[in-house]
mmCIF file with all atom_site columns, C-alpha atoms and ligand atoms in Angstrom:
data_model
loop_
_atom_site.group_PDB
_atom_site.id
_atom_site.type_symbol
_atom_site.label_atom_id
_atom_site.label_alt_id
_atom_site.label_comp_id
_atom_site.label_asym_id
_atom_site.label_entity_id
_atom_site.label_seq_id
_atom_site.pdbx_PDB_ins_code
_atom_site.Cartn_x
_atom_site.Cartn_y
_atom_site.Cartn_z
_atom_site.occupancy
_atom_site.B_iso_or_equiv
_atom_site.pdbx_formal_charge
_atom_site.auth_seq_id
_atom_site.auth_comp_id
_atom_site.auth_asym_id
_atom_site.auth_atom_id
_atom_site.pdbx_PDB_model_num
ATOM   1   C  CA  . MET A 1 1   ? -14.917 -29.980 40.309 1.00 0.00 ? 60  MET A CA  1
ATOM   2   C  CA  . ARG A 1 2   ? -18.270 -28.147 40.142 1.00 0.00 ? 61  ARG A CA  1
ATOM   3   C  CA  . LEU A 1 3   ? -17.993 -24.646 38.672 1.00 0.00 ? 62  LEU A CA  1
ATOM   4   C  CA  . ARG A 1 4   ? -20.474 -21.805 38.885 1.00 0.00 ? 63  ARG A CA  1
ATOM   5   C  CA  . LEU A 1 5   ? -20.602 -19.787 35.693 1.00 0.00 ? 64  LEU A CA  1
ATOM   6   C  CA  . SER A 1 6   ? -21.828 -16.292 35.050 1.00 0.00 ? 65  SER A CA  1
ATOM   7   C  CA  . GLY A 1 7   ? -21.463 -13.815 32.207 1.00 0.00 ? 66  GLY A CA  1
ATOM   8   C  CA  . GLU A 1 8   ? -19.579 -11.471 34.546 1.00 0.00 ? 67  GLU A CA  1
ATOM   9   C  CA  . GLN A 1 9   ? -16.989 -14.136 35.323 1.00 0.00 ? 68  GLN A CA  1
ATOM   10  C  CA  . ILE A 1 10  ? -16.462 -14.993 31.682 1.00 0.00 ? 69  ILE A CA  1
ATOM   11  C  CA  . ARG A 1 11  ? -15.978 -11.306 30.844 1.00 0.00 ? 70  ARG A CA  1
ATOM   12  C  CA  . ASP A 1 12  ? -13.792 -10.848 33.925 1.00 0.00 ? 71  ASP A CA  1
ATOM   13  C  CA  . GLU A 1 13  ? -11.302 -7.981  33.684 1.00 0.00 ? 72  GLU A CA  1
ATOM   14  C  CA  . ILE A 1 14  ? -8.420  -10.303 34.508 1.00 0.00 ? 73  ILE A CA  1
ATOM   15  C  CA  . ILE A 1 15  ? -9.238  -12.508 31.519 1.00 0.00 ? 74  ILE A CA  1
ATOM   16  C  CA  . GLY A 1 16  ? -8.858  -9.432  29.307 1.00 0.00 ? 75  GLY A CA  1
ATOM   17  C  CA  . ARG A 1 17  ? -5.534  -8.675  30.977 1.00 0.00 ? 76  ARG A CA  1
ATOM   18  C  CA  . ILE A 1 18  ? -4.301  -12.206 30.343 1.00 0.00 ? 77  ILE A CA  1
ATOM   19  C  CA  . GLU A 1 19  ? -5.193  -11.862 26.655 1.00 0.00 ? 78  GLU A CA  1
ATOM   20  C  CA  . THR A 1 20  ? -3.536  -8.458  26.412 1.00 0.00 ? 79  THR A CA  1
ATOM   21  C  CA  . LEU A 1 21  ? -0.345  -9.504  28.209 1.00 0.00 ? 80  LEU A CA  1
ATOM   22  C  CA  . SER A 1 22  ? -0.019  -12.803 26.353 1.00 0.00 ? 81  SER A CA  1
ATOM   23  C  CA  . GLY A 1 23  ? -1.173  -11.619 22.941 1.00 0.00 ? 82  GLY A CA  1
ATOM   24  C  CA  . GLN A 1 24  ? -3.303  -14.778 22.759 1.00 0.00 ? 83  GLN A CA  1
ATOM   25  C  CA  . ASP A 1 25  ? -6.989  -15.205 21.957 1.00 0.00 ? 84  ASP A CA  1
ATOM   26  C  CA  . LEU A 1 26  ? -8.295  -17.589 24.605 1.00 0.00 ? 85  LEU A CA  1
ATOM   27  C  CA  . GLY A 1 27  ? -11.496 -18.091 22.628 1.00 0.00 ? 86  GLY A CA  1
ATOM   28  C  CA  . ALA A 1 28  ? -9.538  -19.559 19.712 1.00 0.00 ? 87  ALA A CA  1
ATOM   29  C  CA  . CYS A 1 29  ? -8.861  -22.792 21.623 1.00 0.00 ? 88  CYS A CA  1
ATOM   30  C  CA  . TYR A 1 30  ? -11.372 -25.487 20.754 1.00 0.00 ? 89  TYR A CA  1
ATOM   31  C  CA  . GLN A 1 31  ? -10.078 -28.036 23.271 1.00 0.00 ? 90  GLN A CA  1
ATOM   32  C  CA  . CYS A 1 32  ? -8.547  -30.574 20.924 1.00 0.00 ? 91  CYS A CA  1
ATOM   33  C  CA  . GLY A 1 33  ? -5.987  -31.440 23.615 1.00 0.00 ? 92  GLY A CA  1
ATOM   34  C  CA  . LYS A 1 34  ? -2.958  -31.611 21.299 1.00 0.00 ? 93  LYS A CA  1
ATOM   35  C  CA  . CYS A 1 35  ? -1.045  -29.186 23.508 1.00 0.00 ? 94  CYS A CA  1
ATOM   36  C  CA  . SER A 1 36  ? -1.503  -31.338 26.610 1.00 0.00 ? 95  SER A CA  1
ATOM   37  C  CA  . ALA A 1 37  ? -0.727  -34.536 24.715 1.00 0.00 ? 96  ALA A CA  1
ATOM   38  C  CA  . GLY A 1 38  ? 2.595   -33.163 23.470 1.00 0.00 ? 97  GLY A CA  1
ATOM   39  C  CA  . CYS A 1 39  ? 3.809   -31.351 26.578 1.00 0.00 ? 98  CYS A CA  1
ATOM   40  C  CA  . PRO A 1 40  ? 6.974   -33.010 27.946 1.00 0.00 ? 99  PRO A CA  1
ATOM   41  C  CA  . VAL A 1 41  ? 6.272   -31.894 31.524 1.00 0.00 ? 100 VAL A CA  1
ATOM   42  C  CA  . VAL A 1 42  ? 2.497   -32.360 31.717 1.00 0.00 ? 101 VAL A CA  1
ATOM   43  C  CA  . GLU A 1 43  ? 2.882   -35.168 34.281 1.00 0.00 ? 102 GLU A CA  1
ATOM   44  C  CA  . GLN A 1 44  ? 4.312   -32.641 36.744 1.00 0.00 ? 103 GLN A CA  1
ATOM   45  C  CA  . MET A 1 45  ? 1.495   -30.133 36.195 1.00 0.00 ? 104 MET A CA  1
ATOM   46  C  CA  . ASP A 1 46  ? -1.580  -30.132 38.385 1.00 0.00 ? 105 ASP A CA  1
ATOM   47  C  CA  . ILE A 1 47  ? -3.656  -28.761 35.468 1.00 0.00 ? 106 ILE A CA  1
ATOM   48  C  CA  . ALA A 1 48  ? -2.830  -29.706 31.865 1.00 0.00 ? 107 ALA A CA  1
ATOM   49  C  CA  . PRO A 1 49  ? -2.417  -26.833 29.353 1.00 0.00 ? 108 PRO A CA  1
ATOM   50  C  CA  . SER A 1 50  ? -5.750  -27.447 27.579 1.00 0.00 ? 109 SER A CA  1
ATOM   51  C  CA  . GLU A 1 51  ? -7.508  -27.719 30.939 1.00 0.00 ? 110 GLU A CA  1
ATOM   52  C  CA  . ALA A 1 52  ? -5.956  -24.443 32.092 1.00 0.00 ? 111 ALA A CA  1
ATOM   53  C  CA  . ILE A 1 53  ? -7.185  -22.702 28.948 1.00 0.00 ? 112 ILE A CA  1
ATOM   54  C  CA  . ARG A 1 54  ? -10.678 -24.099 29.517 1.00 0.00 ? 113 ARG A CA  1
ATOM   55  C  CA  . TYR A 1 55  ? -10.751 -22.720 33.058 1.00 0.00 ? 114 TYR A CA  1
ATOM   56  C  CA  . LEU A 1 56  ? -9.765  -19.329 31.664 1.00 0.00 ? 115 LEU A CA  1
ATOM   57  C  CA  . GLN A 1 57  ? -12.426 -19.522 28.950 1.00 0.00 ? 116 GLN A CA  1
ATOM   58  C  CA  . LEU A 1 58  ? -14.995 -20.282 31.641 1.00 0.00 ? 117 LEU A CA  1
ATOM   59  C  CA  . GLY A 1 59  ? -13.946 -17.292 33.730 1.00 0.00 ? 118 GLY A CA  1
ATOM   60  C  CA  . HIS A 1 60  ? -11.956 -19.067 36.445 1.00 0.00 ? 119 HIS A CA  1
ATOM   61  C  CA  . PRO A 1 61  ? -8.453  -17.539 36.318 1.00 0.00 ? 120 PRO A CA  1
ATOM   62  C  CA  . ASP A 1 62  ? -8.108  -18.116 40.075 1.00 0.00 ? 121 ASP A CA  1
ATOM   63  C  CA  . ILE A 1 63  ? -7.782  -21.879 39.566 1.00 0.00 ? 122 ILE A CA  1
ATOM   64  C  CA  . VAL A 1 64  ? -5.041  -21.447 36.966 1.00 0.00 ? 123 VAL A CA  1
ATOM   65  C  CA  . LEU A 1 65  ? -3.235  -18.708 38.911 1.00 0.00 ? 124 LEU A CA  1
ATOM   66  C  CA  . ASP A 1 66  ? -3.065  -21.047 41.931 1.00 0.00 ? 125 ASP A CA  1
ATOM   67  C  CA  . SER A 1 67  ? -1.824  -24.021 39.913 1.00 0.00 ? 126 SER A CA  1
ATOM   68  C  CA  . ASN A 1 68  ? 1.785   -25.162 39.612 1.00 0.00 ? 127 ASN A CA  1
ATOM   69  C  CA  . THR A 1 69  ? 1.299   -25.383 35.832 1.00 0.00 ? 128 THR A CA  1
ATOM   70  C  CA  . ILE A 1 70  ? 2.333   -21.804 35.172 1.00 0.00 ? 129 ILE A CA  1
ATOM   71  C  CA  . TRP A 1 71  ? 5.651   -22.391 36.981 1.00 0.00 ? 130 TRP A CA  1
ATOM   72  C  CA  . ILE A 1 72  ? 6.317   -25.851 35.554 1.00 0.00 ? 131 ILE A CA  1
ATOM   73  C  CA  . CYS A 1 73  ? 5.929   -24.784 31.899 1.00 0.00 ? 132 CYS A CA  1
ATOM   74  C  CA  . ALA A 1 74  ? 9.405   -24.824 30.374 1.00 0.00 ? 133 ALA A CA  1
ATOM   75  C  CA  . SER A 1 75  ? 8.494   -22.484 27.477 1.00 0.00 ? 134 SER A CA  1
ATOM   76  C  CA  . CYS A 1 76  ? 9.601   -25.106 24.962 1.00 0.00 ? 135 CYS A CA  1
ATOM   77  C  CA  . PHE A 1 77  ? 6.817   -24.145 22.478 1.00 0.00 ? 136 PHE A CA  1
ATOM   78  C  CA  . GLN A 1 78  ? 6.006   -27.789 21.722 1.00 0.00 ? 137 GLN A CA  1
ATOM   79  C  CA  . CYS A 1 79  ? 2.339   -27.056 22.440 1.00 0.00 ? 138 CYS A CA  1
ATOM   80  C  CA  . ALA A 1 80  ? 2.308   -24.027 20.135 1.00 0.00 ? 139 ALA A CA  1
ATOM   81  C  CA  . SER A 1 81  ? 3.879   -26.052 17.326 1.00 0.00 ? 140 SER A CA  1
ATOM   82  C  CA  . ARG A 1 82  ? 1.109   -28.653 17.649 1.00 0.00 ? 141 ARG A CA  1
ATOM   83  C  CA  . CYS A 1 83  ? -1.812  -26.272 18.117 1.00 0.00 ? 142 CYS A CA  1
ATOM   84  C  CA  . PRO A 1 84  ? -4.076  -26.116 15.045 1.00 0.00 ? 143 PRO A CA  1
ATOM   85  C  CA  . LYS A 1 85  ? -5.304  -22.697 16.228 1.00 0.00 ? 144 LYS A CA  1
ATOM   86  C  CA  . GLY A 1 86  ? -1.873  -21.170 16.823 1.00 0.00 ? 145 GLY A CA  1
ATOM   87  C  CA  . VAL A 1 87  ? -2.360  -20.722 20.565 1.00 0.00 ? 146 VAL A CA  1
ATOM   88  C  CA  . GLU A 1 88  ? 0.900   -20.231 22.481 1.00 0.00 ? 147 GLU A CA  1
ATOM   89  C  CA  . PHE A 1 89  ? 0.269   -21.599 25.953 1.00 0.00 ? 148 PHE A CA  1
ATOM   90  C  CA  . SER A 1 90  ? 3.725   -20.575 27.161 1.00 0.00 ? 149 SER A CA  1
ATOM   91  C  CA  . SER A 1 91  ? 2.827   -16.933 26.442 1.00 0.00 ? 150 SER A CA  1
ATOM   92  C  CA  . ILE A 1 92  ? -0.321  -17.391 28.517 1.00 0.00 ? 151 ILE A CA  1
ATOM   93  C  CA  . CYS A 1 93  ? 1.886   -18.773 31.320 1.00 0.00 ? 152 CYS A CA  1
ATOM   94  C  CA  . ASP A 1 94  ? 4.181   -15.732 30.989 1.00 0.00 ? 153 ASP A CA  1
ATOM   95  C  CA  . ALA A 1 95  ? 1.155   -13.478 31.468 1.00 0.00 ? 154 ALA A CA  1
ATOM   96  C  CA  . LEU A 1 96  ? -0.176  -15.469 34.425 1.00 0.00 ? 155 LEU A CA  1
ATOM   97  C  CA  . ARG A 1 97  ? 3.206   -15.457 36.167 1.00 0.00 ? 156 ARG A CA  1
ATOM   98  C  CA  . ALA A 1 98  ? 3.486   -11.722 35.625 1.00 0.00 ? 157 ALA A CA  1
ATOM   99  C  CA  . ILE A 1 99  ? 0.061   -11.219 37.229 1.00 0.00 ? 158 ILE A CA  1
ATOM   100 C  CA  . VAL A 1 100 ? 1.028   -13.345 40.258 1.00 0.00 ? 159 VAL A CA  1
ATOM   101 C  CA  . LEU A 1 101 ? 4.413   -11.689 40.667 1.00 0.00 ? 160 LEU A CA  1
ATOM   102 C  CA  . ARG A 1 102 ? 3.109   -8.135  40.251 1.00 0.00 ? 161 ARG A CA  1
ATOM   103 C  CA  . LYS A 1 103 ? 0.709   -8.829  43.094 1.00 0.00 ? 162 LYS A CA  1
ATOM   104 C  CA  . ARG A 1 104 ? 3.545   -9.742  45.420 1.00 0.00 ? 163 ARG A CA  1
ATOM   105 C  CA  . VAL A 1 105 ? 6.167   -7.357  44.140 1.00 0.00 ? 164 VAL A CA  1
ATOM   106 C  CA  . SER A 1 106 ? 7.298   -6.693  47.730 1.00 0.00 ? 165 SER A CA  1
ATOM   107 C  CA  . ASP A 1 107 ? 8.304   -10.349 48.020 1.00 0.00 ? 166 ASP A CA  1
ATOM   108 C  CA  . PRO A 1 108 ? 10.102  -11.297 44.801 1.00 0.00 ? 167 PRO A CA  1
ATOM   109 C  CA  . LYS A 1 109 ? 11.464  -14.822 44.510 1.00 0.00 ? 168 LYS A CA  1
ATOM   110 C  CA  . VAL A 1 110 ? 14.746  -13.531 43.131 1.00 0.00 ? 169 VAL A CA  1
ATOM   111 C  CA  . ASP A 1 111 ? 16.496  -10.470 44.485 1.00 0.00 ? 170 ASP A CA  1
ATOM   112 C  CA  . ALA A 1 112 ? 18.367  -8.844  41.617 1.00 0.00 ? 171 ALA A CA  1
ATOM   113 C  CA  . ASP A 1 113 ? 21.135  -7.534  43.902 1.00 0.00 ? 172 ASP A CA  1
ATOM   114 C  CA  . GLU A 1 114 ? 21.635  -10.940 45.501 1.00 0.00 ? 173 GLU A CA  1
ATOM   115 C  CA  . LEU A 1 115 ? 21.614  -12.604 42.109 1.00 0.00 ? 174 LEU A CA  1
ATOM   116 C  CA  . ALA A 1 116 ? 24.243  -10.201 40.877 1.00 0.00 ? 175 ALA A CA  1
ATOM   117 C  CA  . ARG A 1 117 ? 26.607  -11.079 43.732 1.00 0.00 ? 176 ARG A CA  1
ATOM   118 C  CA  . VAL A 1 118 ? 26.159  -14.842 43.553 1.00 0.00 ? 177 VAL A CA  1
ATOM   119 C  CA  . MET A 1 119 ? 25.608  -15.642 39.918 1.00 0.00 ? 178 MET A CA  1
ATOM   120 C  CA  . VAL A 1 120 ? 26.543  -13.026 37.436 1.00 0.00 ? 179 VAL A CA  1
ATOM   121 C  CA  . SER A 1 121 ? 30.240  -13.849 37.268 1.00 0.00 ? 180 SER A CA  1
ATOM   122 C  CA  . ASP A 1 122 ? 29.637  -17.564 36.555 1.00 0.00 ? 181 ASP A CA  1
ATOM   123 C  CA  . ALA A 1 123 ? 26.130  -18.025 35.170 1.00 0.00 ? 182 ALA A CA  1
ATOM   124 C  CA  . PRO A 1 124 ? 25.353  -17.737 31.453 1.00 0.00 ? 183 PRO A CA  1
ATOM   125 C  CA  . GLN A 1 125 ? 23.893  -14.306 30.677 1.00 0.00 ? 184 GLN A CA  1
ATOM   126 C  CA  . MET A 1 126 ? 20.741  -15.835 29.180 1.00 0.00 ? 185 MET A CA  1
ATOM   127 C  CA  . GLY A 1 127 ? 20.237  -17.868 32.352 1.00 0.00 ? 186 GLY A CA  1
ATOM   128 C  CA  . VAL A 1 128 ? 20.382  -14.763 34.536 1.00 0.00 ? 187 VAL A CA  1
ATOM   129 C  CA  . VAL A 1 129 ? 17.978  -12.840 32.310 1.00 0.00 ? 188 VAL A CA  1
ATOM   130 C  CA  . GLY A 1 130 ? 15.670  -15.863 32.069 1.00 0.00 ? 189 GLY A CA  1
ATOM   131 C  CA  . ALA A 1 131 ? 15.584  -16.338 35.859 1.00 0.00 ? 190 ALA A CA  1
ATOM   132 C  CA  . LEU A 1 132 ? 14.741  -12.695 36.473 1.00 0.00 ? 191 LEU A CA  1
ATOM   133 C  CA  . ARG A 1 133 ? 12.074  -12.724 33.764 1.00 0.00 ? 192 ARG A CA  1
ATOM   134 C  CA  . LYS A 1 134 ? 10.458  -15.965 34.862 1.00 0.00 ? 193 LYS A CA  1
ATOM   135 C  CA  . LEU A 1 135 ? 10.650  -15.506 38.619 1.00 0.00 ? 194 LEU A CA  1
ATOM   136 C  CA  . ASN A 1 136 ? 10.168  -11.767 38.987 1.00 0.00 ? 195 ASN A CA  1
ATOM   137 C  CA  . GLY A 1 137 ? 7.733   -11.015 36.157 1.00 0.00 ? 196 GLY A CA  1
HETATM 138 S  S1  . SF4 B 2 .   ? 5.619   -24.567 26.270 1.00 0.00 ? 815 SF4 B S1  1
HETATM 139 FE FE1 . SF4 B 2 .   ? 5.081   -25.262 28.350 1.00 0.00 ? 815 SF4 B FE1 1
HETATM 140 S  S2  . SF4 B 2 .   ? 3.005   -26.096 28.192 1.00 0.00 ? 815 SF4 B S2  1
HETATM 141 FE FE2 . SF4 B 2 .   ? 3.855   -25.948 26.111 1.00 0.00 ? 815 SF4 B FE2 1
HETATM 142 S  S3  . SF4 B 2 .   ? 4.726   -27.979 25.699 1.00 0.00 ? 815 SF4 B S3  1
HETATM 143 FE FE3 . SF4 B 2 .   ? 6.380   -26.700 26.492 1.00 0.00 ? 815 SF4 B FE3 1
HETATM 144 S  S4  . SF4 B 2 .   ? 6.396   -27.048 28.695 1.00 0.00 ? 815 SF4 B S4  1
HETATM 145 FE FE4 . SF4 B 2 .   ? 4.435   -27.819 27.923 1.00 0.00 ? 815 SF4 B FE4 1
HETATM 146 S  S1  . SF4 B 2 .   ? -3.727  -27.519 20.918 1.00 0.00 ? 816 SF4 B S1  1
HETATM 147 FE FE1 . SF4 B 2 .   ? -4.571  -25.424 20.709 1.00 0.00 ? 816 SF4 B FE1 1
HETATM 148 S  S2  . SF4 B 2 .   ? -6.736  -25.678 20.205 1.00 0.00 ? 816 SF4 B S2  1
HETATM 149 FE FE2 . SF4 B 2 .   ? -5.975  -27.656 20.960 1.00 0.00 ? 816 SF4 B FE2 1
HETATM 150 S  S3  . SF4 B 2 .   ? -6.468  -27.626 23.172 1.00 0.00 ? 816 SF4 B S3  1
HETATM 151 FE FE3 . SF4 B 2 .   ? -4.388  -26.868 22.958 1.00 0.00 ? 816 SF4 B FE3 1
HETATM 152 S  S4  . SF4 B 2 .   ? -4.563  -24.628 22.797 1.00 0.00 ? 816 SF4 B S4  1
HETATM 153 FE FE4 . SF4 B 2 .   ? -6.591  -25.502 22.418 1.00 0.00 ? 816 SF4 B FE4 1
#
């Protein structure tokens, strides 16, 4: 894919938001690829973790926000445990999902009231909290 780069894109406001929300320094990644190599679900992702970080470094959050990667990530922290720079890709995914979901807050994937009726009596508490956190931001 051919990308156009500009200083404005690289300093994009949304990139700053992703760093603030995730607590991660995107510039710390030096593209060694260990995160992608160790991810147990990378085959299901349309952009590998290291690739996603590179797009963000280059000022193209749109590509990562539209990818299935941020929804496929299972938050297992395997990538973070392998990263020589201490980058937590799952935290970056948390931030990206929050940005997507806050944009479409009028159309949440999980309705808390509905969830309460259907699941709360049977589902594990952590599962309910996790679903709301992951799917509703
Ligand atoms: S936290 Fe997400 S990206 Fe990292 S290894 Fe696990 S599933 Fe893959
Ligand atoms: S393991 Fe860390 S430094 Fe290496 S590509 Fe992944 S995020 Fe970047």
